[in-house]
PDB file of C-alpha atoms in Angstrom:
ATOM      1  CA  MET A   1     166.015 119.088   0.290  1.00 38.00           C
ATOM      2  CA  LYS A   2     165.860 122.792   0.800  1.00 37.00           C
ATOM      3  CA  ASN A   3     162.550 124.003   2.156  1.00 38.00           C
ATOM      4  CA  ILE A   4     161.312 127.414   3.064  1.00 38.00           C
ATOM      5  CA  LEU A   5     158.329 127.474   5.381  1.00 40.00           C
ATOM      6  CA  PHE A   6     156.163 130.528   5.802  1.00 38.00           C
ATOM      7  CA  LEU A   7     154.002 130.767   8.910  1.00 39.00           C
ATOM      8  CA  PHE A   8     151.142 133.152   9.398  1.00 38.00           C
ATOM      9  CA  LEU A   9     149.766 133.170  12.915  1.00 38.00           C
ATOM     10  CA  ALA A  10     146.473 134.370  14.262  1.00 39.00           C
ATOM     11  CA  ILE A  11     145.336 133.918  17.832  1.00 37.00           C
ATOM     12  CA  THR A  12     141.705 134.183  18.797  1.00 37.00           C
ATOM     13  CA  VAL A  13     140.931 134.359  22.494  1.00 36.00           C
ATOM     14  CA  CYS A  14     137.421 133.889  23.808  1.00 35.00           C
ATOM     15  CA  ALA A  15     136.715 135.048  27.335  1.00 34.00           C
ATOM     16  CA  THR A  16     133.524 135.504  29.284  1.00 33.00           C
ATOM     17  CA  ILE A  17     132.918 138.819  31.017  1.00 33.00           C
ATOM     18  CA  GLN A  18     131.116 138.460  34.323  1.00 33.00           C
ATOM     19  CA  GLY A  19     129.932 141.091  36.760  1.00 32.00           C
ATOM     20  CA  GLY A  20     128.427 144.530  36.249  1.00 30.00           C
ATOM     21  CA  VAL A  21     125.974 144.844  33.425  1.00 31.00           C
ATOM     22  CA  LEU A  22     128.123 142.959  30.933  1.00 29.00           C
ATOM     23  CA  SER A  23     127.669 139.261  30.411  1.00 31.00           C
ATOM     24  CA  GLU A  24     128.810 138.350  26.928  1.00 36.00           C
ATOM     25  CA  ARG A  25     131.439 136.442  25.041  1.00 36.00           C
ATOM     26  CA  GLN A  26     134.153 138.524  23.465  1.00 38.00           C
ATOM     27  CA  ILE A  27     136.582 137.621  20.723  1.00 38.00           C
ATOM     28  CA  ILE A  28     140.081 139.057  20.803  1.00 38.00           C
ATOM     29  CA  THR A  29     142.337 138.436  17.828  1.00 39.00           C
ATOM     30  CA  GLU A  30     146.052 139.079  17.649  1.00 40.00           C
ATOM     31  CA  GLU A  31     147.849 138.521  14.356  1.00 40.00           C
ATOM     32  CA  THR A  32     151.444 138.455  13.230  1.00 39.00           C
ATOM     33  CA  SER A  33     153.445 136.914  10.422  1.00 38.00           C
ATOM     34  CA  VAL A  34     156.979 135.754   9.844  1.00 37.00           C
ATOM     35  CA  SER A  35     158.836 134.046   7.054  1.00 37.00           C
ATOM     36  CA  GLY A  36     162.159 132.304   7.028  1.00 36.00           C
ATOM     37  CA  GLN A  37     164.151 129.204   6.305  1.00 35.00           C
ATOM     38  CA  PHE A  38     164.272 126.689   9.137  1.00 34.00           C
ATOM     39  CA  THR A  39     167.637 124.950   9.301  1.00 35.00           C
ATOM     40  CA  SER A  40     169.280 122.777  11.904  1.00 33.00           C
ATOM     41  CA  ASN A  41     171.696 125.608  12.635  1.00 33.00           C
ATOM     42  CA  GLU A  42     168.999 128.201  13.157  1.00 34.00           C
ATOM     43  CA  PRO A  43     166.230 127.005  15.487  1.00 32.00           C
ATOM     44  CA  THR A  44     163.404 129.490  15.204  1.00 34.00           C
ATOM     45  CA  THR A  45     160.874 130.628  17.786  1.00 35.00           C
ATOM     46  CA  ILE A  46     157.795 132.579  16.772  1.00 35.00           C
ATOM     47  CA  SER A  47     156.178 134.268  19.760  1.00 35.00           C
ATOM     48  CA  VAL A  48     152.848 136.043  19.815  1.00 36.00           C
ATOM     49  CA  THR A  49     151.967 137.959  22.956  1.00 38.00           C
ATOM     50  CA  LEU A  50     148.302 138.036  23.820  1.00 40.00           C
ATOM     51  CA  PRO A  51     146.743 141.509  24.110  1.00 41.00           C
ATOM     52  CA  GLU A  52     147.186 143.297  27.430  1.00 41.00           C
ATOM     53  CA  THR A  53     143.429 143.880  27.516  1.00 41.00           C
ATOM     54  CA  LEU A  54     142.955 140.150  28.000  1.00 39.00           C
ATOM     55  CA  ASN A  55     143.817 140.330  31.692  1.00 39.00           C
ATOM     56  CA  THR A  56     141.157 142.944  32.348  1.00 39.00           C
ATOM     57  CA  ILE A  57     138.247 140.883  31.042  1.00 40.00           C
ATOM     58  CA  LEU A  58     139.080 137.378  32.227  1.00 39.00           C
ATOM     59  CA  SER A  59     136.777 135.582  34.597  1.00 40.00           C
ATOM     60  CA  ASP A  60     138.131 132.978  37.020  1.00 42.00           C
ATOM     61  CA  GLU A  61     138.138 130.396  34.245  1.00 43.00           C
ATOM     62  CA  PRO A  62     141.013 130.404  31.727  1.00 40.00           C
ATOM     63  CA  PRO A  63     140.018 131.470  28.209  1.00 40.00           C
ATOM     64  CA  THR A  64     139.770 129.169  25.248  1.00 39.00           C
ATOM     65  CA  ILE A  65     142.637 129.924  22.904  1.00 39.00           C
ATOM     66  CA  THR A  66     142.546 129.017  19.243  1.00 39.00           C
ATOM     67  CA  ALA A  67     145.697 129.401  17.164  1.00 41.00           C
ATOM     68  CA  ILE A  68     145.616 129.195  13.397  1.00 41.00           C
ATOM     69  CA  ILE A  69     148.803 128.555  11.467  1.00 42.00           C
ATOM     70  CA  SER A  70     148.968 128.718   7.693  1.00 41.00           C
ATOM     71  CA  GLY A  71     151.986 127.084   6.154  1.00 41.00           C
ATOM     72  CA  GLU A  72     153.516 127.201   2.711  1.00 43.00           C
ATOM     73  CA  THR A  73     156.575 125.240   1.671  1.00 44.00           C
ATOM     74  CA  ASP A  74     158.611 124.484  -1.434  1.00 45.00           C
ATOM     75  CA  MET A  75     158.190 120.785  -2.154  1.00 47.00           C
ATOM     76  CA  PRO A  76     157.977 118.493  -5.164  1.00 51.00           C
ATOM     77  CA  LYS A  77     154.815 118.624  -7.242  1.00 57.00           C
ATOM     78  CA  GLY A  78     152.466 115.791  -6.369  1.00 59.00           C
ATOM     79  CA  TYR A  79     153.404 115.665  -2.702  1.00 59.00           C
ATOM     80  CA  ASN A  80     151.161 116.758   0.138  1.00 57.00           C
ATOM     81  CA  LEU A  81     152.160 118.595   3.299  1.00 56.00           C
ATOM     82  CA  SER A  82     150.185 117.765   6.426  1.00 59.00           C
ATOM     83  CA  TRP A  83     150.603 118.547  10.103  1.00 60.00           C
ATOM     84  CA  TYR A  84     150.196 115.768  12.653  1.00 65.00           C
ATOM     85  CA  ILE A  85     150.026 115.490  16.399  1.00 65.00           C
ATOM     86  CA  CYS A  86     152.875 113.452  17.833  1.00 67.00           C
ATOM     87  CA  ASP A  87     154.183 112.439  21.236  1.00 68.00           C
ATOM     88  CA  LYS A  88     157.053 114.160  23.019  1.00 66.00           C
ATOM     89  CA  ASN A  89     159.510 111.734  21.436  1.00 70.00           C
ATOM     90  CA  GLY A  90     158.414 112.790  17.966  1.00 65.00           C
ATOM     91  CA  ASN A  91     156.507 109.617  17.087  1.00 72.00           C
ATOM     92  CA  THR A  92     153.860 110.599  14.552  1.00 67.00           C
ATOM     93  CA  ASP A  93     150.330 109.219  14.588  1.00 63.00           C
ATOM     94  CA  THR A  94     149.250 109.631  10.967  1.00 60.00           C
ATOM     95  CA  SER A  95     145.641 108.918  11.894  1.00 64.00           C
ATOM     96  CA  LYS A  96     145.551 112.216  13.798  1.00 58.00           C
ATOM     97  CA  THR A  97     145.983 114.867  11.168  1.00 54.00           C
ATOM     98  CA  ILE A  98     145.254 118.365  12.430  1.00 53.00           C
ATOM     99  CA  LEU A  99     145.408 120.132   9.096  1.00 41.00           C
ATOM    100  CA  THR A 100     142.099 121.454   7.816  1.00 38.00           C
ATOM    101  CA  GLN A 101     143.485 122.105   4.340  1.00 38.00           C
ATOM    102  CA  VAL A 102     145.902 119.764   2.595  1.00 37.00           C
ATOM    103  CA  SER A 103     148.829 121.342   0.785  1.00 37.00           C
ATOM    104  CA  LYS A 104     149.195 120.394  -2.875  1.00 40.00           C
ATOM    105  CA  GLY A 105     152.824 120.931  -3.793  1.00 39.00           C
ATOM    106  CA  SER A 106     153.510 123.602  -6.387  1.00 43.00           C
ATOM    107  CA  ASP A 107     149.844 123.548  -7.478  1.00 41.00           C
ATOM    108  CA  GLY A 108     148.608 125.066  -4.244  1.00 41.00           C
ATOM    109  CA  LYS A 109     150.875 125.171  -1.235  1.00 39.00           C
ATOM    110  CA  LYS A 110     148.694 126.560   1.513  1.00 39.00           C
ATOM    111  CA  GLY A 111     147.361 124.801   4.580  1.00 36.00           C
ATOM    112  CA  THR A 112     145.745 125.778   7.846  1.00 36.00           C
ATOM    113  CA  LEU A 113     146.461 124.262  11.240  1.00 41.00           C
ATOM    114  CA  VAL A 114     144.022 124.863  14.078  1.00 41.00           C
ATOM    115  CA  PHE A 115     144.596 124.363  17.797  1.00 40.00           C
ATOM    116  CA  ALA A 116     141.804 124.748  20.305  1.00 38.00           C
ATOM    117  CA  GLY A 117     141.109 123.770  23.875  1.00 36.00           C
ATOM    118  CA  GLY A 118     142.841 126.330  26.020  1.00 39.00           C
ATOM    119  CA  ILE A 119     145.947 125.985  28.132  1.00 43.00           C
ATOM    120  CA  GLY A 120     148.404 123.217  27.401  1.00 48.00           C
ATOM    121  CA  ILE A 121     151.202 121.801  25.311  1.00 53.00           C
ATOM    122  CA  THR A 122     150.868 120.195  21.899  1.00 56.00           C
ATOM    123  CA  TYR A 123     153.601 118.470  19.924  1.00 62.00           C
ATOM    124  CA  ILE A 124     153.299 118.613  16.167  1.00 60.00           C
ATOM    125  CA  LYS A 125     155.182 117.590  13.046  1.00 60.00           C
ATOM    126  CA  ALA A 126     155.010 118.629   9.432  1.00 59.00           C
ATOM    127  CA  VAL A 127     154.950 115.582   7.186  1.00 61.00           C
ATOM    128  CA  ILE A 128     155.268 115.409   3.400  1.00 59.00           C
ATOM    129  CA  ILE A 129     153.444 112.422   1.907  1.00 61.00           C
ATOM    130  CA  ASP A 130     153.518 111.155  -1.678  1.00 60.00           C
ATOM    131  CA  LYS A 131     150.532 110.007  -3.727  1.00 59.00           C
ATOM    132  CA  ASN A 132     150.885 106.483  -2.318  1.00 60.00           C
ATOM    133  CA  THR A 133     150.485 107.919   1.197  1.00 57.00           C
ATOM    134  CA  TRP A 134     154.037 107.030   2.150  1.00 60.00           C
ATOM    135  CA  ILE A 135     155.837 109.428   4.434  1.00 55.00           C
ATOM    136  CA  LYS A 136     158.723 110.853   2.416  1.00 55.00           C
ATOM    137  CA  TYR A 137     159.956 113.764   4.500  1.00 55.00           C
ATOM    138  CA  GLU A 138     159.294 114.642   8.104  1.00 56.00           C
ATOM    139  CA  SER A 139     160.176 117.734  10.083  1.00 54.00           C
ATOM    140  CA  ASN A 140     161.604 117.358  13.531  1.00 50.00           C
ATOM    141  CA  LEU A 141     159.475 118.079  16.560  1.00 53.00           C
ATOM    142  CA  CYS A 142     157.637 121.371  16.881  1.00 52.00           C
ATOM    143  CA  CYS A 143     156.277 122.369  20.254  1.00 50.00           C
ATOM    144  CA  VAL A 144     153.186 124.532  20.569  1.00 51.00           C
ATOM    145  CA  THR A 145     152.791 125.961  24.061  1.00 48.00           C
ATOM    146  CA  VAL A 146     149.791 128.053  25.008  1.00 47.00           C
ATOM    147  CA  GLY A 147     150.466 130.112  28.129  1.00 45.00           C
ATOM    148  CA  ALA A 148     147.920 130.613  30.863  1.00 40.00           C
ATOM    149  CA  PRO A 149     146.643 133.968  32.076  1.00 37.00           C
ATOM    150  CA  LYS A 150     148.689 135.159  35.056  1.00 34.00           C
ATOM    151  CA  LYS A 151     146.066 134.331  37.647  1.00 30.00           C
ATOM    152  CA  ALA A 152     145.985 130.698  36.424  1.00 28.00           C
ATOM    153  CA  ILE A 153     149.731 130.111  36.267  1.00 27.00           C
ATOM    154  CA  THR A 154     149.895 128.095  39.509  1.00 26.00           C
ATOM    155  CA  ASP A 155     149.490 124.635  38.022  1.00 26.00           C
ATOM    156  CA  LEU A 156     151.182 125.257  34.691  1.00 27.00           C
ATOM    157  CA  ARG A 157     154.454 123.418  34.169  1.00 31.00           C
ATOM    158  CA  PHE A 158     156.859 123.348  31.265  1.00 32.00           C
ATOM    159  CA  GLU A 159     159.483 120.778  30.411  1.00 32.00           C
ATOM    160  CA  LYS A 160     162.929 122.315  29.993  1.00 32.00           C
ATOM    161  CA  GLU A 161     163.391 121.250  26.373  1.00 31.00           C
ATOM    162  CA  MET A 162     160.298 123.216  25.403  1.00 33.00           C
ATOM    163  CA  ILE A 163     161.480 126.576  26.702  1.00 33.00           C
ATOM    164  CA  THR A 164     163.660 128.489  24.284  1.00 33.00           C
ATOM    165  CA  ALA A 165     166.380 130.698  25.761  1.00 31.00           C
ATOM    166  CA  GLY A 166     165.189 134.260  26.209  1.00 29.00           C
ATOM    167  CA  ILE A 167     161.535 133.316  26.466  1.00 31.00           C
ATOM    168  CA  ARG A 168     161.417 132.175  30.101  1.00 33.00           C
ATOM    169  CA  GLU A 169     160.501 135.548  31.572  1.00 32.00           C
ATOM    170  CA  ASN A 170     157.814 136.134  28.957  1.00 32.00           C
ATOM    171  CA  ILE A 171     156.199 132.717  28.825  1.00 31.00           C
ATOM    172  CA  VAL A 172     152.942 133.819  30.464  1.00 31.00           C
ATOM    173  CA  ASN A 173     150.328 134.994  27.963  1.00 30.00           C
ATOM    174  CA  GLN A 174     152.172 133.727  24.918  1.00 33.00           C
ATOM    175  CA  LEU A 175     151.679 131.208  22.209  1.00 35.00           C
ATOM    176  CA  ILE A 176     155.111 129.823  21.386  1.00 36.00           C
ATOM    177  CA  ILE A 177     155.792 127.774  18.295  1.00 37.00           C
ATOM    178  CA  SER A 178     159.320 126.411  18.315  1.00 35.00           C
ATOM    179  CA  PRO A 179     160.358 124.467  15.232  1.00 35.00           C
ATOM    180  CA  GLN A 180     163.395 122.756  16.711  1.00 34.00           C
ATOM    181  CA  ASP A 181     165.735 121.550  13.995  1.00 30.00           C
ATOM    182  CA  ALA A 182     162.829 121.738  11.567  1.00 30.00           C
ATOM    183  CA  THR A 183     164.543 120.877   8.292  1.00 29.00           C
ATOM    184  CA  PHE A 184     162.884 118.296   6.050  1.00 27.00           C
ATOM    185  CA  THR A 185     165.449 115.495   5.684  1.00 24.00           C
TER     186      THR A 185
END
């Protein structure tokens, strides 16, 4: 099955300003968009660099980072697309959906995926389910990595399979979404 997946990314960073006369919570939003066809021959990495101004307002505590991904895909009418958390081996727990909107095939193909909780690594999968709630198509593993601010990088570790070539030197202050081999088969 040939699928084209469109991702629209928005990162919202909340950080507390301490010291001086300012003591408030600020919201910083960075947005980008990309579209393309994910095939096994073309692994795709979508990188969003957090604003440079982030480093100037951070307190000693890492910020809370929320990433919102909206997806749209060509799939048979009557099927639903959902995103699920899975383990690093790609095993999907269908009780843990992380999609706040369910896609509705050709009737309405948009969905929103929300990550929150700050620094860390999350494994996700896109799953197409039919009306009987059977899994029909499943993407391969996607890795969502939220980088720490530079002053908090000490205890942050990445497993080698999660770091795409060319990203190593820029991994701090990035949200990286790497659909590895993400064709629905």
